[in-house]
Short mmCIF file of C-alpha atoms and ligand atoms in Angstrom, two decimals:
data_model
loop_
_atom_site.label_atom_id
_atom_site.label_comp_id
_atom_site.label_asym_id
_atom_site.label_seq_id
_atom_site.Cartn_x
_atom_site.Cartn_y
_atom_site.Cartn_z
CA MET A 209 -26.07 7.80 -24.69
CA SER A 210 -25.63 11.53 -25.18
CA THR A 211 -23.09 12.48 -27.81
CA ASP A 212 -22.13 16.00 -26.77
CA LEU A 213 -18.84 14.79 -25.34
CA GLY A 214 -16.81 16.23 -28.16
CA ARG A 215 -17.97 19.73 -27.27
CA GLN A 216 -17.45 19.63 -23.52
CA GLY A 217 -14.42 17.31 -23.30
CA LEU A 218 -13.96 14.51 -20.82
CA ARG A 219 -14.46 15.09 -17.13
CA PHE A 220 -12.32 13.03 -14.78
CA ALA A 221 -13.07 12.20 -11.16
CA ILE A 222 -10.10 11.02 -9.14
CA ILE A 223 -11.17 9.28 -5.95
CA GLY A 224 -8.54 9.70 -3.25
CA GLY A 225 -5.75 12.23 -2.78
CA GLY A 226 -2.90 9.96 -1.70
CA MET A 227 0.22 9.05 -3.64
CA ALA A 228 -1.69 7.56 -6.59
CA GLY A 229 -4.41 10.22 -6.75
CA ILE A 230 -1.82 13.01 -6.77
CA LEU A 231 0.01 11.19 -9.56
CA ALA A 232 -3.17 10.93 -11.67
CA ALA A 233 -3.98 14.58 -11.00
CA ILE A 234 -0.52 15.73 -12.08
CA ARG A 235 -0.69 13.70 -15.27
CA LEU A 236 -4.20 14.91 -16.13
CA ARG A 237 -3.27 18.53 -15.46
CA GLN A 238 -0.22 18.17 -17.70
CA ALA A 239 -2.52 16.78 -20.40
CA GLY A 240 -4.85 19.77 -20.03
CA GLU A 241 -7.79 17.66 -18.87
CA LYS A 242 -10.70 18.67 -16.63
CA PHE A 243 -10.45 16.81 -13.37
CA THR A 244 -11.36 16.93 -9.71
CA VAL A 245 -9.78 15.01 -6.86
CA TYR A 246 -12.34 13.95 -4.26
CA GLU A 247 -10.59 13.50 -0.92
CA LYS A 248 -12.39 12.23 2.16
CA ALA A 249 -10.11 14.05 4.60
CA GLY A 250 -8.96 17.63 5.03
CA ARG A 251 -5.43 17.01 3.74
CA LEU A 252 -3.75 15.08 0.95
CA GLY A 253 -1.28 12.28 1.67
CA GLY A 254 -3.32 9.10 2.12
CA THR A 255 -1.52 6.53 4.20
CA TRP A 256 1.19 9.06 5.11
CA ARG A 257 -1.43 11.42 6.49
CA GLU A 258 -3.22 8.69 8.43
CA ASN A 259 -0.18 6.98 9.95
CA ARG A 260 1.73 9.09 12.46
CA TYR A 261 3.06 6.48 14.87
CA PRO A 262 6.54 6.86 16.41
CA GLY A 263 9.19 5.34 14.15
CA LEU A 264 7.04 5.50 10.99
CA THR A 265 9.48 4.93 8.13
CA CYS A 266 9.06 3.82 4.54
CA ASP A 267 11.03 0.63 4.00
CA VAL A 268 11.70 1.50 0.35
CA PRO A 269 14.85 3.66 -0.06
CA ALA A 270 13.80 7.32 0.01
CA HIS A 271 15.13 8.22 -3.42
CA ALA A 272 13.25 5.27 -4.93
CA TYR A 273 10.05 6.26 -3.14
CA THR A 274 9.52 9.45 -5.16
CA TYR A 275 7.77 10.21 -8.42
CA SER A 276 10.17 9.64 -11.32
CA PHE A 277 9.57 13.21 -12.51
CA GLU A 278 10.04 14.85 -9.12
CA PRO A 279 13.32 13.90 -7.46
CA TYR A 280 13.75 15.24 -3.94
CA ALA A 281 17.04 16.44 -2.52
CA GLU A 282 15.79 16.87 1.03
CA TRP A 283 15.53 13.31 2.34
CA ASP A 284 17.32 13.10 5.66
CA ALA A 285 18.33 9.48 5.41
CA TYR A 286 18.44 6.41 3.18
CA TYR A 287 14.95 5.49 4.43
CA ALA A 288 12.51 8.39 4.85
CA LYS A 289 10.37 9.12 7.88
CA GLY A 290 6.60 9.32 7.44
CA GLY A 291 6.42 13.06 8.17
CA GLU A 292 9.00 13.83 5.48
CA ILE A 293 7.03 11.80 2.95
CA GLN A 294 3.83 13.63 3.83
CA THR A 295 5.66 16.92 3.24
CA TYR A 296 6.98 15.65 -0.09
CA PHE A 297 3.49 14.77 -1.36
CA GLU A 298 1.97 18.05 -0.22
CA LYS A 299 4.83 20.09 -1.72
CA THR A 300 4.58 18.15 -4.97
CA ALA A 301 0.82 18.66 -5.23
CA GLU A 302 1.34 22.38 -4.63
CA LYS A 303 4.17 22.64 -7.16
CA TYR A 304 2.19 20.91 -9.90
CA GLY A 305 -0.89 23.09 -9.38
CA ILE A 306 -3.15 20.34 -8.08
CA MET A 307 -4.56 22.05 -5.00
CA PRO A 308 -7.27 24.13 -6.76
CA HIS A 309 -8.61 20.87 -8.20
CA VAL A 310 -8.99 19.08 -4.87
CA ARG A 311 -12.27 18.89 -2.99
CA PHE A 312 -11.50 18.08 0.62
CA ASP A 313 -13.94 16.49 3.09
CA SER A 314 -15.68 15.04 0.05
CA GLU A 315 -15.77 11.30 0.47
CA VAL A 316 -17.36 9.60 -2.52
CA VAL A 317 -20.06 7.32 -1.13
CA SER A 318 -21.42 6.03 -4.42
CA ALA A 319 -20.44 5.83 -8.07
CA VAL A 320 -23.18 4.78 -10.46
CA TRP A 321 -22.75 4.35 -14.22
CA ASP A 322 -25.47 6.18 -16.17
CA GLU A 323 -25.81 4.21 -19.39
CA GLU A 324 -28.07 6.75 -21.02
CA LYS A 325 -25.76 9.69 -20.42
CA GLY A 326 -22.49 7.78 -20.68
CA PHE A 327 -21.04 9.09 -17.46
CA TRP A 328 -20.57 8.21 -13.81
CA ARG A 329 -22.76 9.83 -11.16
CA LEU A 330 -20.83 10.23 -7.96
CA GLY A 331 -22.63 10.76 -4.68
CA LEU A 332 -20.60 12.70 -2.13
CA VAL A 333 -20.87 12.46 1.63
CA THR A 334 -22.12 16.05 1.53
CA GLY A 335 -25.24 14.84 -0.30
CA GLU A 336 -24.16 16.48 -3.53
CA GLU A 337 -24.05 14.65 -6.88
CA VAL A 338 -21.28 15.25 -9.42
CA VAL A 339 -20.67 13.59 -12.77
CA ALA A 340 -17.63 12.44 -14.72
CA GLU A 341 -17.09 10.39 -17.86
CA VAL A 342 -13.99 8.79 -16.36
CA VAL A 343 -13.31 7.61 -12.82
CA ILE A 344 -9.82 7.01 -11.51
CA ALA A 345 -10.09 4.99 -8.30
CA ALA A 346 -6.98 5.83 -6.31
CA SER A 347 -8.39 5.01 -2.93
CA GLY A 348 -5.46 3.07 -1.52
CA VAL A 349 -5.08 -0.41 -0.10
CA LEU A 350 -4.21 -0.40 3.58
CA HIS A 351 -6.54 2.15 5.08
CA HIS A 352 -9.29 0.33 6.95
CA PRO A 353 -7.76 -0.58 10.33
CA LYS A 354 -8.30 -4.16 11.46
CA LEU A 355 -8.91 -4.44 15.18
CA PRO A 356 -8.14 -7.73 16.91
CA ASP A 357 -11.03 -9.80 18.10
CA LEU A 358 -9.83 -9.94 21.71
CA GLU A 359 -12.19 -10.41 24.60
CA GLY A 360 -12.29 -7.50 27.02
CA LEU A 361 -10.63 -4.94 24.77
CA ASP A 362 -13.20 -2.33 25.77
CA SER A 363 -12.55 -2.95 29.45
CA PHE A 364 -8.93 -1.71 29.33
CA LYS A 365 -8.49 1.23 31.72
CA GLY A 366 -5.51 2.75 29.90
CA ARG A 367 -5.37 3.94 26.31
CA ALA A 368 -5.85 1.37 23.55
CA PHE A 369 -5.83 2.37 19.89
CA HIS A 370 -4.93 1.16 16.42
CA SER A 371 -1.49 2.09 15.08
CA ALA A 372 -3.08 4.14 12.27
CA ARG A 373 -5.10 6.16 14.80
CA TRP A 374 -2.20 7.30 16.94
CA GLN A 375 -3.15 9.29 20.03
CA ASP A 376 -0.47 11.89 20.72
CA ASP A 377 -1.53 12.38 24.31
CA ALA A 378 -1.42 8.68 25.26
CA PRO A 379 1.22 7.84 27.88
CA VAL A 380 4.37 6.57 26.17
CA ASP A 381 7.42 8.29 27.66
CA GLY A 382 8.28 6.58 30.90
CA ALA A 383 5.09 4.51 30.61
CA ARG A 384 4.31 0.78 30.35
CA VAL A 385 3.39 0.13 26.73
CA GLY A 386 2.21 -3.04 25.01
CA ILE A 387 2.27 -3.49 21.24
CA ILE A 388 0.20 -6.26 19.67
CA GLY A 389 1.42 -7.28 16.21
CA ASN A 390 4.82 -7.54 14.61
CA GLY A 391 4.28 -6.61 10.99
CA SER A 392 6.31 -3.68 9.68
CA THR A 393 4.25 -1.34 11.85
CA GLY A 394 4.66 -3.14 15.17
CA VAL A 395 8.38 -3.61 14.55
CA GLN A 396 8.88 0.10 13.81
CA ILE A 397 6.87 1.20 16.87
CA VAL A 398 8.74 -1.15 19.21
CA THR A 399 12.07 0.04 17.83
CA ALA A 400 11.12 3.69 18.37
CA LEU A 401 9.64 3.24 21.84
CA SER A 402 12.42 1.00 23.16
CA THR A 403 14.32 4.10 24.26
CA ARG A 404 11.29 5.99 25.55
CA ALA A 405 9.00 3.70 27.54
CA SER A 406 9.71 2.42 31.03
CA ARG A 407 8.55 -1.03 29.97
CA LEU A 408 7.65 -2.38 26.57
CA VAL A 409 5.99 -5.70 25.79
CA HIS A 410 5.91 -6.85 22.18
CA PHE A 411 3.11 -9.41 21.74
CA GLN A 412 3.91 -11.63 18.76
CA ARG A 413 1.62 -14.32 17.41
CA SER A 414 4.08 -15.43 14.71
CA PRO A 415 7.77 -14.62 14.61
CA GLN A 416 9.02 -12.54 11.68
CA TRP A 417 11.82 -12.78 9.17
CA ILE A 418 13.94 -9.67 9.66
CA MET A 419 16.14 -8.61 6.76
CA PRO A 420 19.11 -6.45 7.80
CA VAL A 421 19.41 -3.35 5.63
CA PRO A 422 21.80 -0.39 5.55
CA TYR A 423 20.76 2.88 7.11
CA PHE A 424 22.58 6.21 7.00
CA GLN A 425 21.84 9.93 7.12
CA TYR A 426 22.40 12.22 4.15
CA SER A 427 24.73 15.08 5.14
CA GLU A 428 23.95 18.72 4.37
CA GLU A 429 26.74 18.60 1.74
CA GLU A 430 25.13 15.60 0.04
CA LYS A 431 21.73 17.30 0.01
CA GLU A 432 23.31 20.42 -1.45
CA ALA A 433 24.89 18.28 -4.18
CA PHE A 434 21.47 16.69 -4.90
CA ARG A 435 19.92 20.16 -5.17
CA ARG A 436 22.60 21.36 -7.58
CA GLU A 437 22.72 18.21 -9.62
CA PRO A 438 19.48 16.17 -9.67
CA ALA A 439 21.26 13.70 -11.95
CA LEU A 440 22.96 12.41 -8.80
CA ILE A 441 19.53 11.42 -7.52
CA ASP A 442 18.76 9.67 -10.79
CA GLU A 443 21.94 7.67 -10.34
CA ILE A 444 20.62 6.44 -6.99
CA ARG A 445 17.14 5.75 -8.40
CA ASN A 446 18.52 3.86 -11.34
CA ASN A 447 21.19 2.12 -9.32
CA LYS A 448 21.70 -1.33 -10.84
CA GLU A 449 22.05 -3.04 -7.50
CA TYR A 450 18.72 -1.60 -6.32
CA TRP A 451 16.93 -2.86 -9.44
CA ASP A 452 18.72 -6.20 -9.40
CA ASN A 453 17.49 -6.60 -5.83
CA ILE A 454 13.90 -5.97 -6.94
CA TYR A 455 14.19 -8.46 -9.78
CA ARG A 456 15.81 -10.98 -7.44
CA PHE A 457 13.06 -10.39 -4.91
CA THR A 458 10.26 -11.13 -7.37
CA HIS A 459 12.13 -14.18 -8.62
CA ALA A 460 12.39 -15.31 -5.00
CA ILE A 461 8.63 -14.97 -4.65
CA THR A 462 7.88 -16.92 -7.80
CA ASP A 463 10.57 -19.61 -7.52
CA THR A 464 10.11 -20.99 -4.03
CA HIS A 465 13.03 -23.41 -4.34
CA GLY A 466 15.38 -21.13 -6.24
CA PRO A 467 18.65 -19.55 -5.14
CA GLU A 468 17.16 -16.08 -4.56
CA ILE A 469 14.79 -17.13 -1.78
CA ALA A 470 17.52 -19.29 -0.26
CA ALA A 471 19.78 -16.22 -0.15
CA ILE A 472 17.07 -14.14 1.56
CA GLU A 473 16.44 -16.84 4.16
CA ALA A 474 20.17 -17.22 4.81
CA ALA A 475 20.65 -13.45 5.23
CA CYS A 476 17.76 -13.21 7.71
CA LEU A 477 18.87 -16.26 9.71
CA ASP A 478 22.45 -14.94 9.88
CA ASN A 479 21.00 -11.70 11.16
CA LEU A 480 19.11 -13.55 13.90
CA GLU A 481 22.10 -15.71 14.75
CA ASN A 482 24.59 -12.87 14.91
CA SER A 483 22.41 -10.22 16.53
CA ILE A 484 20.50 -11.96 19.31
CA ARG A 485 22.64 -13.05 22.25
CA ASP A 486 20.13 -14.76 24.56
CA PRO A 487 19.37 -18.29 23.22
CA GLU A 488 15.82 -18.23 24.61
CA LEU A 489 15.04 -14.91 22.92
CA LYS A 490 16.62 -16.22 19.72
CA GLU A 491 14.19 -19.15 19.66
CA LYS A 492 11.24 -16.87 20.36
CA LEU A 493 12.20 -14.79 17.34
CA ARG A 494 12.93 -17.69 14.99
CA PRO A 495 10.38 -17.85 12.15
CA ASN A 496 8.66 -21.18 11.45
CA TYR A 497 7.48 -20.60 7.87
CA ARG A 498 9.14 -19.48 4.62
CA ALA A 499 10.75 -16.04 4.31
CA ALA A 500 8.76 -13.44 2.32
CA CYS A 501 5.55 -15.45 2.85
CA LYS A 502 4.46 -12.46 4.92
CA ARG A 503 5.83 -9.10 3.90
CA LEU A 504 9.52 -9.23 4.72
CA ILE A 505 10.50 -6.85 7.51
CA TYR A 506 13.40 -4.56 6.66
CA SER A 507 15.10 -3.32 9.80
CA TRP A 508 18.55 -2.21 10.84
CA SER A 509 17.71 -1.84 14.53
CA TYR A 510 14.82 -4.05 15.69
CA TYR A 511 17.09 -6.77 17.08
CA ASP A 512 18.99 -4.13 19.08
CA ALA A 513 15.70 -2.73 20.36
CA VAL A 514 14.34 -6.05 21.66
CA GLN A 515 17.55 -6.62 23.61
CA ARG A 516 17.16 -3.41 25.62
CA PRO A 517 16.43 -4.29 29.26
CA ILE A 518 12.99 -2.65 29.29
CA VAL A 519 11.75 -4.73 26.32
CA GLU A 520 10.09 -8.12 26.53
CA VAL A 521 9.08 -10.26 23.56
CA GLU A 522 5.93 -12.18 24.48
CA ARG A 523 5.01 -15.22 22.42
CA ASP A 524 2.34 -16.75 24.66
CA ARG A 525 -1.22 -16.54 23.39
CA ILE A 526 -3.28 -13.58 24.58
CA ALA A 527 -6.30 -14.89 26.52
CA ARG A 528 -8.05 -11.55 26.97
CA ILE A 529 -7.63 -7.89 27.74
CA GLU A 530 -8.44 -6.84 31.29
CA PRO A 531 -8.76 -3.37 32.85
CA GLU A 532 -5.12 -3.53 34.04
CA GLY A 533 -3.50 -5.02 30.95
CA VAL A 534 -3.06 -8.16 28.85
CA ARG A 535 -3.81 -11.59 30.34
CA LEU A 536 -2.00 -14.51 28.72
CA ALA A 537 -3.22 -18.05 28.23
CA ASP A 538 -0.80 -19.27 30.91
CA GLY A 539 -2.37 -16.90 33.44
CA ARG A 540 0.29 -14.19 33.58
CA LEU A 541 -0.80 -10.53 33.40
CA HIS A 542 1.20 -7.73 31.73
CA GLU A 543 0.08 -4.51 33.41
CA LEU A 544 0.07 -1.63 30.95
CA ASP A 545 -0.73 2.07 30.62
CA THR A 546 -1.02 2.05 26.83
CA LEU A 547 -1.88 -0.71 24.38
CA VAL A 548 -1.10 -0.22 20.69
CA LEU A 549 -2.95 -2.44 18.23
CA ALA A 550 -0.56 -2.81 15.31
CA THR A 551 -2.86 -5.47 13.92
CA GLY A 552 -2.97 -4.47 10.28
CA PHE A 553 -5.69 -3.52 7.84
CA HIS A 554 -8.62 -4.96 5.90
CA ALA A 555 -6.56 -5.28 2.73
CA ASP A 556 -9.48 -6.48 0.58
CA ARG A 557 -11.53 -3.28 0.73
CA PHE A 558 -9.93 -1.08 -1.97
CA ILE A 559 -12.59 1.46 -3.00
CA ARG A 560 -15.22 -0.10 -0.77
CA PRO A 561 -17.34 0.82 1.23
CA THR A 562 -18.15 3.18 -1.65
CA THR A 563 -21.09 1.66 -3.56
CA VAL A 564 -19.99 1.18 -7.17
CA LEU A 565 -22.62 0.15 -9.71
CA GLY A 566 -21.54 -0.56 -13.28
CA ARG A 567 -23.57 -1.46 -16.35
CA ASP A 568 -27.06 -2.84 -15.62
CA GLY A 569 -26.70 -1.83 -11.99
CA VAL A 570 -24.18 -4.60 -11.30
CA SER A 571 -22.50 -3.97 -7.96
CA LEU A 572 -18.75 -4.14 -7.47
CA ASP A 573 -19.35 -5.55 -4.02
CA ASP A 574 -21.24 -8.47 -5.61
CA ILE A 575 -18.64 -9.26 -8.23
CA TRP A 576 -15.98 -9.02 -5.52
CA SER A 577 -17.92 -11.27 -3.13
CA VAL A 578 -15.31 -14.04 -3.38
CA ARG A 579 -12.24 -11.85 -3.86
CA PRO A 580 -11.47 -8.41 -5.23
CA THR A 581 -10.24 -8.74 -8.77
CA ALA A 582 -9.46 -6.62 -11.81
CA TYR A 583 -8.06 -7.22 -15.25
CA TYR A 584 -4.31 -6.69 -14.87
CA ALA A 585 -5.20 -4.91 -11.61
CA VAL A 586 -6.52 -1.89 -13.50
CA THR A 587 -9.93 -2.37 -15.18
CA ILE A 588 -13.12 -4.38 -14.63
CA PRO A 589 -15.59 -5.82 -17.17
CA GLY A 590 -18.95 -4.07 -16.92
CA PHE A 591 -17.41 -0.96 -15.35
CA PRO A 592 -16.72 1.32 -18.31
CA ASN A 593 -14.19 4.12 -18.08
CA PHE A 594 -13.29 3.00 -14.56
CA PHE A 595 -9.58 2.69 -13.86
CA MET A 596 -7.79 1.68 -10.69
CA LEU A 597 -4.36 2.57 -9.40
CA ASN A 598 -2.89 0.07 -6.94
CA GLY A 599 -6.03 -2.00 -7.35
CA PRO A 600 -6.48 -5.72 -6.61
CA THR A 601 -3.96 -8.27 -7.96
CA GLY A 602 -1.23 -5.70 -8.51
CA PRO A 603 2.31 -6.37 -7.33
CA VAL A 604 2.97 -6.16 -3.61
CA GLY A 605 6.30 -6.67 -1.95
CA ASN A 606 9.34 -4.80 -0.82
CA PHE A 607 9.45 -2.29 -3.65
CA SER A 608 8.07 1.15 -4.46
CA LEU A 609 4.32 1.38 -4.98
CA ILE A 610 5.00 4.68 -6.71
CA ASP A 611 6.78 2.86 -9.50
CA ILE A 612 3.85 0.44 -9.71
CA ALA A 613 1.35 3.32 -9.92
CA GLU A 614 3.39 5.16 -12.55
CA ARG A 615 3.54 2.06 -14.74
CA GLN A 616 -0.20 1.54 -14.27
CA TRP A 617 -0.77 5.15 -15.26
CA GLY A 618 1.24 4.55 -18.43
CA TYR A 619 -1.16 1.71 -19.26
CA ILE A 620 -4.30 3.68 -18.36
CA ASP A 621 -3.10 6.66 -20.36
CA GLN A 622 -2.97 4.55 -23.52
CA LEU A 623 -6.59 3.51 -22.98
CA LEU A 624 -7.57 7.10 -22.24
CA GLY A 625 -6.02 8.04 -25.58
CA LEU A 626 -8.93 6.27 -27.30
CA LEU A 627 -11.46 8.26 -25.30
CA ARG A 628 -9.64 11.56 -25.82
CA SER A 629 -9.42 11.09 -29.56
CA GLY A 630 -13.12 10.25 -29.72
CA GLU A 631 -12.37 6.81 -31.19
CA ALA A 632 -14.32 5.35 -28.29
CA GLN A 633 -16.86 6.68 -25.83
CA THR A 634 -16.35 3.88 -23.35
CA ILE A 635 -13.73 1.26 -22.77
CA GLU A 636 -13.62 -1.78 -20.51
CA PRO A 637 -12.01 -5.21 -20.60
CA ARG A 638 -13.83 -8.12 -22.19
CA ALA A 639 -15.26 -10.53 -19.61
CA GLU A 640 -13.54 -13.55 -21.19
CA ALA A 641 -10.18 -11.77 -21.22
CA HIS A 642 -10.53 -10.96 -17.55
CA ALA A 643 -11.64 -14.50 -16.70
CA GLY A 644 -8.59 -15.90 -18.51
CA TYR A 645 -6.26 -13.49 -16.71
CA GLU A 646 -7.73 -14.33 -13.32
CA GLU A 647 -7.53 -18.09 -13.98
CA ARG A 648 -3.84 -17.82 -14.94
CA ARG A 649 -3.13 -15.48 -12.05
CA ILE A 650 -4.75 -17.70 -9.40
CA ALA A 651 -2.96 -20.80 -10.69
CA ALA A 652 0.38 -18.98 -10.57
CA ALA A 653 -0.35 -17.27 -7.24
CA ARG A 654 -0.92 -20.60 -5.49
CA THR A 655 2.65 -21.59 -6.31
CA THR A 656 4.28 -18.38 -5.05
CA ILE A 657 5.98 -18.03 -1.70
CA PHE A 658 2.88 -16.12 -0.48
CA GLY A 659 0.95 -19.38 -0.75
CA SER A 660 3.58 -21.47 1.03
CA GLY A 661 1.74 -21.60 4.35
CA CYS A 662 1.42 -18.55 6.60
CA ASN A 663 -1.17 -15.97 7.61
CA SER A 664 -0.84 -12.61 5.93
CA TRP A 665 -2.70 -9.74 4.36
CA TYR A 666 -1.43 -11.04 1.01
CA LEU A 667 -4.04 -13.82 1.13
CA ASP A 668 -7.67 -13.41 0.11
CA ALA A 669 -10.59 -14.85 2.09
CA THR A 670 -10.19 -18.22 0.34
CA GLY A 671 -6.46 -18.41 1.12
CA VAL A 672 -5.30 -17.58 -2.42
CA PRO A 673 -2.56 -14.94 -2.64
CA SER A 674 -4.22 -11.80 -3.94
CA SER A 675 -1.20 -10.29 -5.62
CA TRP A 676 0.60 -10.26 -8.93
CA PRO A 677 2.22 -13.72 -9.10
CA TRP A 678 4.80 -13.16 -11.83
CA SER A 679 8.07 -11.29 -12.06
CA TYR A 680 8.51 -7.54 -11.89
CA GLU A 681 9.75 -7.59 -15.48
CA ALA A 682 6.50 -9.31 -16.53
CA PHE A 683 4.50 -6.60 -14.77
CA ALA A 684 6.50 -3.81 -16.42
CA ASP A 685 6.01 -5.52 -19.76
CA ALA A 686 2.24 -5.94 -19.27
CA MET A 687 1.89 -2.28 -18.32
CA SER A 688 3.91 -1.04 -21.30
CA ALA A 689 1.07 -1.69 -23.75
CA PRO A 690 -2.52 -2.91 -23.14
CA VAL A 691 -3.60 -5.84 -25.29
CA MET A 692 -6.24 -3.89 -27.17
CA GLU A 693 -8.08 -7.00 -28.41
CA ASP A 694 -8.89 -7.70 -24.76
CA TYR A 695 -10.85 -4.47 -24.54
CA ALA A 696 -14.41 -3.72 -25.59
CA MET A 697 -15.25 -0.24 -26.72
CA THR A 698 -18.42 1.66 -27.39
CA VAL A 699 -17.97 3.69 -30.52
CA GLU A 700 -20.13 6.32 -32.15
CA ALA A 701 -21.12 4.00 -34.99
CA GLU A 702 -22.55 1.48 -32.56
CA LEU A 703 -24.46 4.16 -30.75
CA VAL A 704 -26.04 5.44 -33.91
CA ALA A 705 -27.07 1.91 -34.82
CA ARG A 706 -28.80 1.34 -31.49
P1 NA7 B 1042 0.39 -6.54 9.13
O1 NA7 B 1042 1.62 -6.73 8.36
O2 NA7 B 1042 -0.89 -7.06 8.59
O3 NA7 B 1042 0.64 -7.14 10.59
C1 NA7 B 1042 -0.38 -7.31 11.53
C2 NA7 B 1042 0.20 -7.95 12.77
O4 NA7 B 1042 -0.82 -8.04 13.76
C3 NA7 B 1042 0.72 -9.37 12.55
O5 NA7 B 1042 1.87 -9.52 13.33
C4 NA7 B 1042 -0.42 -10.23 13.10
O6 NA7 B 1042 -0.01 -11.48 13.58
C5 NA7 B 1042 -0.88 -9.37 14.25
N1 NA7 B 1042 -2.25 -9.65 14.67
C6 NA7 B 1042 -3.37 -9.41 13.95
N2 NA7 B 1042 -4.45 -9.78 14.66
C7 NA7 B 1042 -3.98 -10.25 15.84
C8 NA7 B 1042 -4.59 -10.80 17.00
N3 NA7 B 1042 -5.93 -10.91 17.08
N4 NA7 B 1042 -3.81 -11.20 18.02
C9 NA7 B 1042 -2.47 -11.08 17.92
N5 NA7 B 1042 -1.83 -10.57 16.86
C10 NA7 B 1042 -2.58 -10.18 15.84
O7 NA7 B 1042 0.13 -4.98 9.42
P2 NA7 B 1042 1.17 -3.78 9.55
O8 NA7 B 1042 0.39 -2.58 9.90
O9 NA7 B 1042 2.31 -4.14 10.41
O10 NA7 B 1042 1.76 -3.64 8.11
C11 NA7 B 1042 0.91 -3.49 7.01
C12 NA7 B 1042 1.70 -3.03 5.84
O11 NA7 B 1042 1.89 -1.62 5.95
C13 NA7 B 1042 3.06 -3.57 5.68
O12 NA7 B 1042 3.11 -4.81 5.10
C14 NA7 B 1042 3.68 -2.53 4.80
O13 NA7 B 1042 3.28 -2.72 3.47
C15 NA7 B 1042 3.08 -1.26 5.29
P3 NA7 B 1042 0.13 -12.76 12.58
O14 NA7 B 1042 1.38 -12.49 11.77
O15 NA7 B 1042 -1.11 -12.78 11.74
O16 NA7 B 1042 0.27 -13.93 13.46
#
């Protein structure tokens, strides 16, 4: 391995310019490091750039879905719209001087560890090769659209597209629109289009638990107060009730017979009972599995939307798609102009399809052949100086992924400290430490509410929940300080001895 690192300093490659990549870039710039963000598209923003469907809203309160160091006085409402969030990320990247460090239209197609040189060689889609001692994989989770395997989809005469590939010129206003899927996306689209379409059919394979939540606009006076006094925003961010809710939520996930999950189920069932008037519709919408098994839907208006006269909730199985519309198993046909596929994402991809080869040419795709995994969701044995933000087995649920990424950065930064100081040239978790973590995690994950019997993107290909299975407090604690004995380092002394 070459030893001229001390002279040139570390070079960092951040893969992906979404929420997590911008965070890493800001932190590295503040630390005076040399870094480049490689972004596949022509704009920053990640999921908020890709998703533009009507009704797109973040279901985490707006003031909690911001970087801790960059409060934002301009949110229009308690929950922010997608476009506002995209603006926030772009403004923040601009403000923190990130833009000159971003290479757009530069998808990383391969990352190969060069043992001799002690750096990563990244192949870009442009054919160029760049190198970096440290890779920060911030490539997001839900960004490879999953299309339904429905016979005849190609034969549809109208417009059919995935929710994350919204077509602005598709007929919607005054048109007959079908939406397949009732995850957060389908629910938001149906709510938004229920006042615009002439007819709306919501195709649901499994009914959802709908948690009623407050929604209100921030007045101009309130925004002005936030601008003058950012401490007011901190009060909202640090609001005890908000944090208690998060803690209660993760306790509900981990204690499937405890009082917290019972309270969530009761709140959702009361919502159904009190909001839906027609008994037949009520039964169609009644979930038949445990709450929070799939990602809980937060909505203040979906139940109003489905009771508008133009809306129909369809629970019969889809037999096939025909040129005119959707044919059901019982023979009925819903004729449609536009068909939206709100059918989710391939949540197990992470950095893939990028080819990542670690020590001895070992491929990430191979070691992830059963399930994607990483030590405490951040690092992987055999992949030195390779760090992930929002990687596999991290917490998922109804809380801010920004907070998750910031805590992960705090952890990564402590490991980077060893590289910066020259104490180590490479760092990676020990294989046995990772194996122990994964064994404990899988055992715990099977007992969470995610494993209680439902289909969801929280499950891996073998049916094991792929997420963090312990409390939020345990995650915060784990991220506060890496267990250094669980890490292997290459140090100068070893190199000399080789
Ligand atoms: P989700 O939550 O993965 O939801 C996908 C929906 O699509 C869900 O209702 C599925 O039904 C349905 N689906 C998927 N395939 C089919 C087929 N073949 N036929 C009928 N219905 C189907 O994706 P979203 O985009 O809504 O949300 C993803 C995340 O983004 C969300 O959790 C937030 O974190 C933000 P199923 O429930 O499997 O019966």
